[in-house]
Amino acid sequence: MENKPVLAVIGGSGLYNFPALKNTQSLEIETPFGMPSSPIITGDLSGRKVAFLARHGIGHVYLPSEVNYRANIYALKSLGVNRIVSISACGSLREDYSPGHIVIPSQLVDLTHKRERSFFGNGIVAHIGSADPYCEKLSNMAYTALLDSGATIHKGGTYITIEGPRFSTKAESNLYREWGMSIIGMTACPEAMLAREAEICYTTMAHVTDYDVWHVSEEPVTVEMVVRVLQKNTQIAQESIQRMVEMLPEENDCNICPHLLNNAIMTQPDKISPQVRKKLDILINKYI
Ligand SMILES: CSC[C@H]1O[C@H](OP(=O)(O)O)[C@H](O)[C@@H]1O
Ligand SMILES: Nc1ncnc2[nH]cnc12
């Protein structure tokens, strides 16, 4: 695809646009899975093309359970995107990950239960590997880009995804701590897993906004806390993405994520209907 974006940014709570993008275009992209959460804004950043999508929609109109994660990832794939950095707010489940810090998680636990979690089904079966759900190469680049931000950065940790929209009880929060979870949020799953099915490198800059509800000397999380910390970190988020864009090689040199569907599709090709082939063409045409 001509002049495809070198990177897509999915902005979460508190990050609904990317003012540093120049010469922008707003794209309304319809997908076989419906409409994405917002128009996709493409524009130039440090002379390179970048795409931006607001996960919860403009004006924050979708609950974490209502976000059309499939349409979001499919629409980005249709633009030729092969790298995504997600910006998320999260709670901390560890003393040493404090509000204001930024975490590049390395693992995921999925407690969500009412979301569409796969592009496959209805006539085509695939089982994607998710042992290491985040792209190591892209995560390393995000980490390097953040090191110059002045914020405290933590590389690694497990992000537990809850269904929400309510925040956790103290009993739940303490349970997740006993399980060894590091941070908590409501959106990483299925977004990260769908990016894998679409063979897109995916990483997260998770901005710690609160200590969830377990901390004995800190107030339980509120929306006000999340917004306040994210507002403080907005500039850091945008500048670090700019640094990341400047260091990306033009061609994606990851040798894992672009091949994730290799050997994952179980269905015999002659059993896949023309309709299913058409619907998933941009994901499966290399293999079928
Ligand atoms: C506004 S607090 C809860 C909300 O914030 C996080 O969203 P995102 O990951 O899109 O930044 C969290 O996951 C919840 O959806
Ligand atoms: N404590 C928390 N729990 C779930 N999602 C969050 N997003 C930000 N803080 C959170």
PDB file of C-alpha atoms and ligand atoms in Angstrom, residues 12-13 55-56 64 87-89 159 167 185-187 226, ligand 1:
ATOM      1  CA  GLY A  12      -7.444   5.726  25.573  1.00  0.00           C
ATOM      2  CA  SER A  13      -9.010   7.629  28.446  1.00  0.00           C
ATOM      3  CA  ARG A  55     -10.652   4.054  21.522  1.00  0.00           C
ATOM      4  CA  HIS A  56     -13.660   5.327  23.455  1.00  0.00           C
ATOM      5  CA  PRO A  64     -14.776  -0.562  27.621  1.00  0.00           C
ATOM      6  CA  ILE A  87      -2.018   4.545  25.281  1.00  0.00           C
ATOM      7  CA  SER A  88      -3.972   3.458  28.344  1.00  0.00           C
ATOM      8  CA  ALA A  89      -4.750   4.634  31.819  1.00  0.00           C
ATOM      9  CA  TYR A 159      -1.879  -6.118  32.984  1.00  0.00           C
ATOM     10  CA  PHE A 167     -13.839  -0.377  39.455  1.00  0.00           C
ATOM     11  CA  GLY A 185      -7.380  -1.748  33.278  1.00  0.00           C
ATOM     12  CA  MET A 186     -10.423  -2.519  31.128  1.00  0.00           C
ATOM     13  CA  THR A 187      -9.253  -2.410  27.513  1.00  0.00           C
ATOM     14  CA  VAL A 226      -7.583   9.082  36.236  1.00  0.00           C
TER      15      VAL A 226
HETATM   16  C1  LIG B   1     -11.651   6.430  32.973  1.00  0.00           C
HETATM   17  S1  LIG B   1     -11.166   5.226  34.120  1.00  0.00           S
HETATM   18  C2  LIG B   1     -11.385   3.616  33.429  1.00  0.00           C
HETATM   19  C3  LIG B   1     -11.042   3.461  31.993  1.00  0.00           C
HETATM   20  O1  LIG B   1      -9.743   4.031  31.732  1.00  0.00           O
HETATM   21  C4  LIG B   1      -8.947   3.071  31.066  1.00  0.00           C
HETATM   22  O2  LIG B   1      -9.221   3.198  29.672  1.00  0.00           O
HETATM   23  P1  LIG B   1      -8.108   3.117  28.533  1.00  0.00           P
HETATM   24  O3  LIG B   1      -7.424   1.786  28.681  1.00  0.00           O
HETATM   25  O4  LIG B   1      -8.860   3.220  27.245  1.00  0.00           O
HETATM   26  O5  LIG B   1      -7.179   4.276  28.778  1.00  0.00           O
HETATM   27  C5  LIG B   1      -9.444   1.771  31.647  1.00  0.00           C
HETATM   28  O6  LIG B   1      -9.040   0.653  30.892  1.00  0.00           O
HETATM   29  C6  LIG B   1     -10.925   1.984  31.674  1.00  0.00           C
HETATM   30  O7  LIG B   1     -11.507   1.723  30.415  1.00  0.00           O
END
